[in-house]
Short mmCIF file of C-alpha atoms in Angstrom, two decimals:
data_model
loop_
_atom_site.label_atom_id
_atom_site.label_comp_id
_atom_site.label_asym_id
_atom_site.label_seq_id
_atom_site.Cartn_x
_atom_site.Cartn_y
_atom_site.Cartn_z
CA UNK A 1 0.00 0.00 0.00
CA UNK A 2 3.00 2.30 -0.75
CA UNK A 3 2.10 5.89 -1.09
CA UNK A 4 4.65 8.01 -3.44
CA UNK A 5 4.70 11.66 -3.86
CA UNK A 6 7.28 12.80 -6.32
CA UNK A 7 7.61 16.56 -6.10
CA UNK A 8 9.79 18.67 -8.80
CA UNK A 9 10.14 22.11 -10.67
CA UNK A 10 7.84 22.53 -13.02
CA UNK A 11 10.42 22.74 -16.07
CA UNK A 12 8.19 20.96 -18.64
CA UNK A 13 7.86 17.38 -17.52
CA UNK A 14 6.51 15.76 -20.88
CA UNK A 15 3.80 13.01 -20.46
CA UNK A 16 6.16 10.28 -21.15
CA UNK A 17 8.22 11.47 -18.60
CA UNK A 18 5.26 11.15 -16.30
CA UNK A 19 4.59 7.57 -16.96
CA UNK A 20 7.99 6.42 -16.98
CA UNK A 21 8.45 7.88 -12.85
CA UNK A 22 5.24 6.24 -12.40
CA UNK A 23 6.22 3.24 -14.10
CA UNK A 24 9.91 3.26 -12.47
CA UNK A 25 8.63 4.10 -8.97
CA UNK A 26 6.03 1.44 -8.48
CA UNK A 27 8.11 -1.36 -10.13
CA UNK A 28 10.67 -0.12 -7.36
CA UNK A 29 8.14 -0.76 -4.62
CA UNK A 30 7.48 -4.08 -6.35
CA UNK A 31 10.98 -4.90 -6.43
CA UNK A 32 12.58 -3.93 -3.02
CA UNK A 33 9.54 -4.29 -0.77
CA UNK A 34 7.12 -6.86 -2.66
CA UNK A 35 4.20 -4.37 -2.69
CA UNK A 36 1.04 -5.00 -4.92
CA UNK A 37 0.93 -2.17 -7.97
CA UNK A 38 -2.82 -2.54 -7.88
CA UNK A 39 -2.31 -0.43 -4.36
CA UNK A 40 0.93 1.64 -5.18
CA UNK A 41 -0.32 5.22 -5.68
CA UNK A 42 2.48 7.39 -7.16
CA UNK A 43 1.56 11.45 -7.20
CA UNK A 44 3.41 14.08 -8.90
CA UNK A 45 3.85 17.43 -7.94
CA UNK A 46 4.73 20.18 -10.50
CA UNK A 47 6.12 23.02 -8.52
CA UNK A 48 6.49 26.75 -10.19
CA UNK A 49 10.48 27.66 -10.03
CA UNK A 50 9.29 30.62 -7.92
CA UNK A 51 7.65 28.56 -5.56
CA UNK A 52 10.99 26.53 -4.79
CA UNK A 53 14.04 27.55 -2.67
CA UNK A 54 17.02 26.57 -2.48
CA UNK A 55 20.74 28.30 -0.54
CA UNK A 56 18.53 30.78 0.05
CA UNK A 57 17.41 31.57 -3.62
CA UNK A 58 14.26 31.26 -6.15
CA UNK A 59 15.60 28.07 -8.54
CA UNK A 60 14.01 31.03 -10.90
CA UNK A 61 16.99 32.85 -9.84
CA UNK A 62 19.01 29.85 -10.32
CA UNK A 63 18.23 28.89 -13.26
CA UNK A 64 18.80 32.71 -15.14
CA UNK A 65 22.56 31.90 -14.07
CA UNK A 66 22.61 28.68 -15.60
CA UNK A 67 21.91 29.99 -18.98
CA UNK B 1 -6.05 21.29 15.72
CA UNK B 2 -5.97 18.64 12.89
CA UNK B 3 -5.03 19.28 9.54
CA UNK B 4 -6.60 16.90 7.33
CA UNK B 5 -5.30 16.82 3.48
CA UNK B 6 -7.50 15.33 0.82
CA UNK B 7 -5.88 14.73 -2.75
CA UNK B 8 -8.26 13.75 -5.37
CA UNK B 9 -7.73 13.48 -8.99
CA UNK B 10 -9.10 16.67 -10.65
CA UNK B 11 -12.04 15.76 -12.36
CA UNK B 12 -14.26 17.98 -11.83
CA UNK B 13 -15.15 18.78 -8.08
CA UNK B 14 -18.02 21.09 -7.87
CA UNK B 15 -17.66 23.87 -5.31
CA UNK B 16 -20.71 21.80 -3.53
CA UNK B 17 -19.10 18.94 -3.24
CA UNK B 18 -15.87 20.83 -1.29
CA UNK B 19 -18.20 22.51 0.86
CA UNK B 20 -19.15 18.67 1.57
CA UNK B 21 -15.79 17.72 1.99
CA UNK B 22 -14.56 20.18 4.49
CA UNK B 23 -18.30 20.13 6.33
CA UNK B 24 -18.09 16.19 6.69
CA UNK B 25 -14.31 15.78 7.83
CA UNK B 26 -14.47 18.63 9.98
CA UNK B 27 -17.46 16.80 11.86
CA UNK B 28 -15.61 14.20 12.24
CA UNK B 29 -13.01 15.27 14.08
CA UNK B 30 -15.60 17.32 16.47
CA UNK B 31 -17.61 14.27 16.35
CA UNK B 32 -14.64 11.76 16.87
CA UNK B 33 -11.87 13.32 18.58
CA UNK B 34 -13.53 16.07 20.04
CA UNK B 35 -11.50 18.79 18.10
CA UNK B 36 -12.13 22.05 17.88
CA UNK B 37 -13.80 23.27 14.21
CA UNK B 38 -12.38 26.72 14.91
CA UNK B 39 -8.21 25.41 14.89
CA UNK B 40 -9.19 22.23 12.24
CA UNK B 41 -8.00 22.99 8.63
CA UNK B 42 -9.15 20.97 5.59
CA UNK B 43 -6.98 21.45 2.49
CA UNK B 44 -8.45 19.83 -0.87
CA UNK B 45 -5.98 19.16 -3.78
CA UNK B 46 -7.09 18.71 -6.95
CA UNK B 47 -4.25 16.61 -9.06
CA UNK B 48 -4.71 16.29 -12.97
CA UNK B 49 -4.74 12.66 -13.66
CA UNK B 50 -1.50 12.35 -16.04
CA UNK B 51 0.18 13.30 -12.35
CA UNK B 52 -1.39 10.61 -10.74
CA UNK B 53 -0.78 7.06 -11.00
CA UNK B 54 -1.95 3.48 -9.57
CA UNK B 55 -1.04 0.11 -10.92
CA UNK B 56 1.99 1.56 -13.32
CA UNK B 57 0.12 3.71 -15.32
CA UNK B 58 -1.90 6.88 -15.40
CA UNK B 59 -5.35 7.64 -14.45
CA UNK B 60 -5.99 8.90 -17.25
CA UNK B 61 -5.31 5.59 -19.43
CA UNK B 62 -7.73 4.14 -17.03
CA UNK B 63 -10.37 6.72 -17.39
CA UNK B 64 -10.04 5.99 -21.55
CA UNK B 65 -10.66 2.16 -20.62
CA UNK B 66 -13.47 2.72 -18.65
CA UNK B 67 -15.11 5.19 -21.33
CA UNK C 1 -8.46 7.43 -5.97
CA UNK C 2 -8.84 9.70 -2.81
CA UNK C 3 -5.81 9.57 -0.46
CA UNK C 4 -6.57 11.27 2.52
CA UNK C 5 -3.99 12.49 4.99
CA UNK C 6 -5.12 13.42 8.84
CA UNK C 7 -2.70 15.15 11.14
CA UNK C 8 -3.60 15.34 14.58
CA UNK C 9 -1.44 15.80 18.03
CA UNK C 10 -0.26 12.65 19.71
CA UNK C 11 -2.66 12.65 22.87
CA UNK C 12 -3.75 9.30 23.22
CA UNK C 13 -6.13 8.71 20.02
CA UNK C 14 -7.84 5.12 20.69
CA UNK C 15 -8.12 2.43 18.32
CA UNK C 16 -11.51 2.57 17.95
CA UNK C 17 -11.11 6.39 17.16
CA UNK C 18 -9.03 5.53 14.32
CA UNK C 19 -10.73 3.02 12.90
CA UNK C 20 -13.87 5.94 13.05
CA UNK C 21 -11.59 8.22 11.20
CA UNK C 22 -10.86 5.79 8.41
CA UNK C 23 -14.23 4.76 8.11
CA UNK C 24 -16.26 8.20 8.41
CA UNK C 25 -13.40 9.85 5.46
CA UNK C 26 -13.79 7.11 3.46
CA UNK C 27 -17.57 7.21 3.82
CA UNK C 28 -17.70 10.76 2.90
CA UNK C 29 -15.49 10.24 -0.16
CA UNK C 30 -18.19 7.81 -1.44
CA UNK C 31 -21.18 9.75 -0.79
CA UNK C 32 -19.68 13.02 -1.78
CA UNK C 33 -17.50 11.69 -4.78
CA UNK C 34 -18.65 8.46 -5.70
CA UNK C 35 -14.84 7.21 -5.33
CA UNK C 36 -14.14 3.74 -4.30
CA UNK C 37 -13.12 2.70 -1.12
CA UNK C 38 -10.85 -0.23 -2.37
CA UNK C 39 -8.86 2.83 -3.44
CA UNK C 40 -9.20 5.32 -0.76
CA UNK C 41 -6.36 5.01 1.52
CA UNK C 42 -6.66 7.34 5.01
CA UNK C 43 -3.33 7.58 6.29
CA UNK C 44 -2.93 8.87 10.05
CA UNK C 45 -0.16 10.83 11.46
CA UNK C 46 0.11 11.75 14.98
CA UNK C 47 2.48 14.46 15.82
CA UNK C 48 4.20 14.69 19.64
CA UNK C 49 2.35 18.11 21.09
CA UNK C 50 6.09 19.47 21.34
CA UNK C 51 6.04 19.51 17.59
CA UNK C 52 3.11 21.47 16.91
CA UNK C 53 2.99 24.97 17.25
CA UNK C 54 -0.41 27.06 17.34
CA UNK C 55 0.03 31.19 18.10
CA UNK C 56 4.04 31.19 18.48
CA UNK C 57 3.45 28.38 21.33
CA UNK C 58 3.93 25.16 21.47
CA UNK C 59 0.36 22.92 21.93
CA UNK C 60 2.03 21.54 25.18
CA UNK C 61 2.32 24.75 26.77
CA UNK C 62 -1.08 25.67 25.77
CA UNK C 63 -2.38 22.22 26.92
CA UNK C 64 -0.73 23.01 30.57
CA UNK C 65 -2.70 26.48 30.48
CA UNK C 66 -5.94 24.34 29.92
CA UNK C 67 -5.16 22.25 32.69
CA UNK D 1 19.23 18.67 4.96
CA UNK D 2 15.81 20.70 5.85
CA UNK D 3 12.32 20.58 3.53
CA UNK D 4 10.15 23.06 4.64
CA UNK D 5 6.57 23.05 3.16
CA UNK D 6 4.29 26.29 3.60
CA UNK D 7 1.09 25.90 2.66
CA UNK D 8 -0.94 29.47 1.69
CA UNK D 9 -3.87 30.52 0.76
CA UNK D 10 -4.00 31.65 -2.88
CA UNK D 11 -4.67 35.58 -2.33
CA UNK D 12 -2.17 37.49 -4.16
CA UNK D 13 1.35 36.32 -2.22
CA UNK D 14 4.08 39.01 -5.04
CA UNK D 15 7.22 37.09 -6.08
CA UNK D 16 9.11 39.56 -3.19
CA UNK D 17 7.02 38.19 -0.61
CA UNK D 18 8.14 34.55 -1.75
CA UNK D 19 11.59 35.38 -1.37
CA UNK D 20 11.18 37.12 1.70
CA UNK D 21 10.11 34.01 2.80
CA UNK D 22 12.53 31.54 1.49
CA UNK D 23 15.04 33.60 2.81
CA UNK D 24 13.51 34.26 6.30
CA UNK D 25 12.59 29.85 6.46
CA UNK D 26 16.54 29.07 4.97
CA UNK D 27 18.01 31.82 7.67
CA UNK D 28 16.38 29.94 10.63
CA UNK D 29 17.37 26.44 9.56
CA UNK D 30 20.97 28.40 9.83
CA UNK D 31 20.24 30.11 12.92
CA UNK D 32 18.70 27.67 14.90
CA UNK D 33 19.83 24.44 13.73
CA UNK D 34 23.04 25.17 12.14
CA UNK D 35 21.88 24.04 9.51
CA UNK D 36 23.44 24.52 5.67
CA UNK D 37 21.30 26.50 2.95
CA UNK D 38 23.05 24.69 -0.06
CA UNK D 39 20.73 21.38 1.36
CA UNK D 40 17.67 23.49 2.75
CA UNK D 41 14.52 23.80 0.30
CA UNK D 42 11.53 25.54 0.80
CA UNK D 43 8.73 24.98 -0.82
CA UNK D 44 5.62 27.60 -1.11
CA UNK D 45 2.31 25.74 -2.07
CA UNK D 46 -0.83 28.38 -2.80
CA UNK D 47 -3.89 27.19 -2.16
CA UNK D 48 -7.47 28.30 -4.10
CA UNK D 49 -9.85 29.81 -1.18
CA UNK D 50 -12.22 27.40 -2.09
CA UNK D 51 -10.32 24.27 -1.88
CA UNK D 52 -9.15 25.44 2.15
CA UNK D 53 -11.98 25.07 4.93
CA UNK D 54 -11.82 26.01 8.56
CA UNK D 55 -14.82 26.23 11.04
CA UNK D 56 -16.59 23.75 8.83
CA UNK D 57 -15.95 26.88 6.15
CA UNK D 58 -14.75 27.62 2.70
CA UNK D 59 -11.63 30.07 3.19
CA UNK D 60 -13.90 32.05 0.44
CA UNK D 61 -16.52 32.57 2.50
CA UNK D 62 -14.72 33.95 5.80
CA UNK D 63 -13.37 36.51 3.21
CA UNK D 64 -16.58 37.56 1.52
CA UNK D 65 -18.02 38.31 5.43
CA UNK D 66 -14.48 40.11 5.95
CA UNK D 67 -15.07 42.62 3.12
CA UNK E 1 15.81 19.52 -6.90
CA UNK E 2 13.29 16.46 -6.76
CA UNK E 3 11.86 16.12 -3.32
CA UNK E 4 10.61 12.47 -3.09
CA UNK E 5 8.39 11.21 -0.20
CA UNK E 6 7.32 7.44 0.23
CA UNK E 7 4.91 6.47 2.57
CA UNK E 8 4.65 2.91 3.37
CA UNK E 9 3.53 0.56 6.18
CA UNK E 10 5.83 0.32 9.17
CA UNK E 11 6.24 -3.92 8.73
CA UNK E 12 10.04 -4.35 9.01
CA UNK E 13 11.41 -2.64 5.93
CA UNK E 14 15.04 -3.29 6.16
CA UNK E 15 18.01 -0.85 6.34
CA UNK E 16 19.20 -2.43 2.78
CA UNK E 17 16.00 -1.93 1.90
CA UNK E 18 15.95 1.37 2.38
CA UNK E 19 18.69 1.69 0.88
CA UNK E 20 17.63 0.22 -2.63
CA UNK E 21 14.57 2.69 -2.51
CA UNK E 22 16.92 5.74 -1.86
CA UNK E 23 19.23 4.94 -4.87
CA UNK E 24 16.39 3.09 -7.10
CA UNK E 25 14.26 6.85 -7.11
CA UNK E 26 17.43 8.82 -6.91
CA UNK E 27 18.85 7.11 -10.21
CA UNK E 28 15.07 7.38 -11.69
CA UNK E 29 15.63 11.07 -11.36
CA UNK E 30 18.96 11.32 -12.85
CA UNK E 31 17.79 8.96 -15.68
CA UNK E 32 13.84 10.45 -16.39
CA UNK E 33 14.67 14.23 -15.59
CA UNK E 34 18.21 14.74 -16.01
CA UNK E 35 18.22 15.69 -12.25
CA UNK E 36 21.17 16.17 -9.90
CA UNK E 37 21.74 13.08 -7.48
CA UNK E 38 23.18 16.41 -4.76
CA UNK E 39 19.86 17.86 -4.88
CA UNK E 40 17.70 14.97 -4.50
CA UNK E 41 15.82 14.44 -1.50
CA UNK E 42 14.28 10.85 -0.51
CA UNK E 43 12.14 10.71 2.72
CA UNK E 44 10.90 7.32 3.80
CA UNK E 45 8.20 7.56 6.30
CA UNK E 46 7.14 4.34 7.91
CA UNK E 47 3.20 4.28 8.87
CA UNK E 48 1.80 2.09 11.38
CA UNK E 49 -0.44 -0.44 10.33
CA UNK E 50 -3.30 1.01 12.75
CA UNK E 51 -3.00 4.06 11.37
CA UNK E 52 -3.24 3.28 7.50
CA UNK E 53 -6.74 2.53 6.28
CA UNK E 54 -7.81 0.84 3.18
CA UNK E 55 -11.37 0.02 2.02
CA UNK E 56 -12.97 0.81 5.15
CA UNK E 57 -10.11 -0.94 6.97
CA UNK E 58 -7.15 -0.49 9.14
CA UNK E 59 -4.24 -2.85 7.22
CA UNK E 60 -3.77 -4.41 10.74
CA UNK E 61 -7.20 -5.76 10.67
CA UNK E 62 -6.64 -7.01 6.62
CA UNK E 63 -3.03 -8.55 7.47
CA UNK E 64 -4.81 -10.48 10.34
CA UNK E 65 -7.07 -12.29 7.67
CA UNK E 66 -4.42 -12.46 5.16
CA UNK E 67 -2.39 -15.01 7.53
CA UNK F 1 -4.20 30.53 7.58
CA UNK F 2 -0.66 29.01 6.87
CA UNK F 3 0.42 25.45 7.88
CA UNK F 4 3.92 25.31 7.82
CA UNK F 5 5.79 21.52 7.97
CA UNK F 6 9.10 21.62 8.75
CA UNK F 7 11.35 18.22 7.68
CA UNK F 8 14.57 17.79 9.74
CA UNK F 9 16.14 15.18 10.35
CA UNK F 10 16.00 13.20 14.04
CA UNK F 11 19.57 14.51 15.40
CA UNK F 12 19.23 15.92 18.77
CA UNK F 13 17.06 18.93 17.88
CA UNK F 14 15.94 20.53 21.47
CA UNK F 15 12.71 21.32 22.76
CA UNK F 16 14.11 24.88 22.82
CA UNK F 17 14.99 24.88 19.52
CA UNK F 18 11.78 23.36 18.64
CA UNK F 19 10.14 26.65 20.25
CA UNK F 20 12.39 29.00 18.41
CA UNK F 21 11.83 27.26 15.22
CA UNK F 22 7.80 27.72 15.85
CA UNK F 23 8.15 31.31 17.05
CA UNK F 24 10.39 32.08 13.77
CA UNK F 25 8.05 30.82 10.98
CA UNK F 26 5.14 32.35 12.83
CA UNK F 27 6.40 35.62 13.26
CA UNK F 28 8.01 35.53 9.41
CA UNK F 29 3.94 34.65 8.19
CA UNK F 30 3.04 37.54 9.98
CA UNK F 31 5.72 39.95 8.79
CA UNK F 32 5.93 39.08 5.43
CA UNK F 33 2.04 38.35 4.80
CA UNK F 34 -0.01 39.65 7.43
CA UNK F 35 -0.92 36.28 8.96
CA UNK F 36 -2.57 36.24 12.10
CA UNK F 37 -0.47 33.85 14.13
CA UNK F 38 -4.03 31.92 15.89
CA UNK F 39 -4.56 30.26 12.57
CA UNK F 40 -1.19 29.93 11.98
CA UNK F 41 0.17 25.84 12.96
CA UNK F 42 3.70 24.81 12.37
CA UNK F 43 4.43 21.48 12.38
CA UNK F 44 7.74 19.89 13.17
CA UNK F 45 8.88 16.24 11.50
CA UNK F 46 11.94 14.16 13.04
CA UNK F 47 13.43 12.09 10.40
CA UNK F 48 15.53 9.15 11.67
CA UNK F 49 18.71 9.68 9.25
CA UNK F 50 18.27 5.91 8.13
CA UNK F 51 15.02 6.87 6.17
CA UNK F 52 16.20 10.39 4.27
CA UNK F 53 18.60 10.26 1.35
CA UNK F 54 20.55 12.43 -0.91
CA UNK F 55 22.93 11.89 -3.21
CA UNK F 56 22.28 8.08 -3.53
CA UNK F 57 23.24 7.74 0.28
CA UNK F 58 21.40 7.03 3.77
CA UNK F 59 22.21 10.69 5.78
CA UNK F 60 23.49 8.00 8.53
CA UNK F 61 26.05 7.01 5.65
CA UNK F 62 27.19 10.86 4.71
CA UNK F 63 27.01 11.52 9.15
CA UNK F 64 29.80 8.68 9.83
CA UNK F 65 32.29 9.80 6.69
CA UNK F 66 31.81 13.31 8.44
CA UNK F 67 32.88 12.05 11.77
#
């Protein structure tokens, strides 16, 4: 009955990105603890880069240094 | 003071059916644990269903299989 | 595919109380929702009154105020 | 290695307020834990009115009596 | 910065079992997202049995039937 | 109406500091947004350093190389 909630910046996470953490998480749980997919729930959480700190910092803020 | 959380998918909750939601939890903990409804918080999050998934894959592939 | 999340303080909450909880939320998320139970999970946390904070205090100071 | 979570309602919060308060949150994991900020995240959730109840009542509605 | 929380039944998960589920969602990260293993959080939070409900049901009261 | 969570992990962290960490987020909800600190809970999580990760390792792993 594994409960999974993936949270990350929301930095355009495609749809087949989506089903392979879903698909990668609850074969994990599968794997390593012999849970039942049926009863795996696996949630994603796309978070705004504003909304998300890091050192102190907006990754917003971050991220214009990157580039 | 409880906090109670409630994630559904987001299909679609009518602003009744919150009212509902935070009316009927809320009660319960009065009713239950004899909480204060003043301090008790009900937070409702609506996820889309690519984000959410159960049994490897998304809700939405198994909202097109039920349709 | 409700997953429900209740966060109370750690003062003695009774078996029977939780097994109200996780019936009376899951209840709710049928009659308000239509959701399924099989897939309703009710998950409860109970947090030491030293660890939750209400007004700038801690509840176990405020707890020894209401004694 | 903090993750703090602060959950809002959804009324206006500016992009200076959110880094007021990543910094403010990232400064007291420094202060009071000793803590590092390269390995603290904050994350700043905003919540719709509607979708927060307390009192057995829509955030929305404790507003609309407000005004 | 993925922030990753699992929630799953406190029955006797092992330390090398926790182990496999820090590095089997780290590397899903690194490998889905492109993510940085420094920056990814994994929180495993062991729930009691009493305290996770399921259909109605606390999983204590379904594990007694399943033996 | 915040709700602030606070992740650490289990290391020692004092009841003192546990009040200064409440008093802190409280008072930074109502400086920076005008909060009013009765509807304002912090709650603190303890971690056991077995169950968070980063960087592929146990914390209990990256604690005992720092020793």
């Amino acid at each position: 009955m594994p409960y999974i909630h993936i949270r990350v910046t929301d930095e355009g996470v495609t749809n087949a990105q989506k089903q392979s953490l879903i698909k990668g998480t609850t074969q994990l749980m599968v794997d390593v603890l012999g849970k039942s997919p049926e009863t795996t729930f696996v949630v994603i959480d796309e978070v705004s880069t504003d909304n998300w700190g890091i050192g102190f910092e907006q990754v917003t803020a971050i991220r214009q240094r990157q580039t």
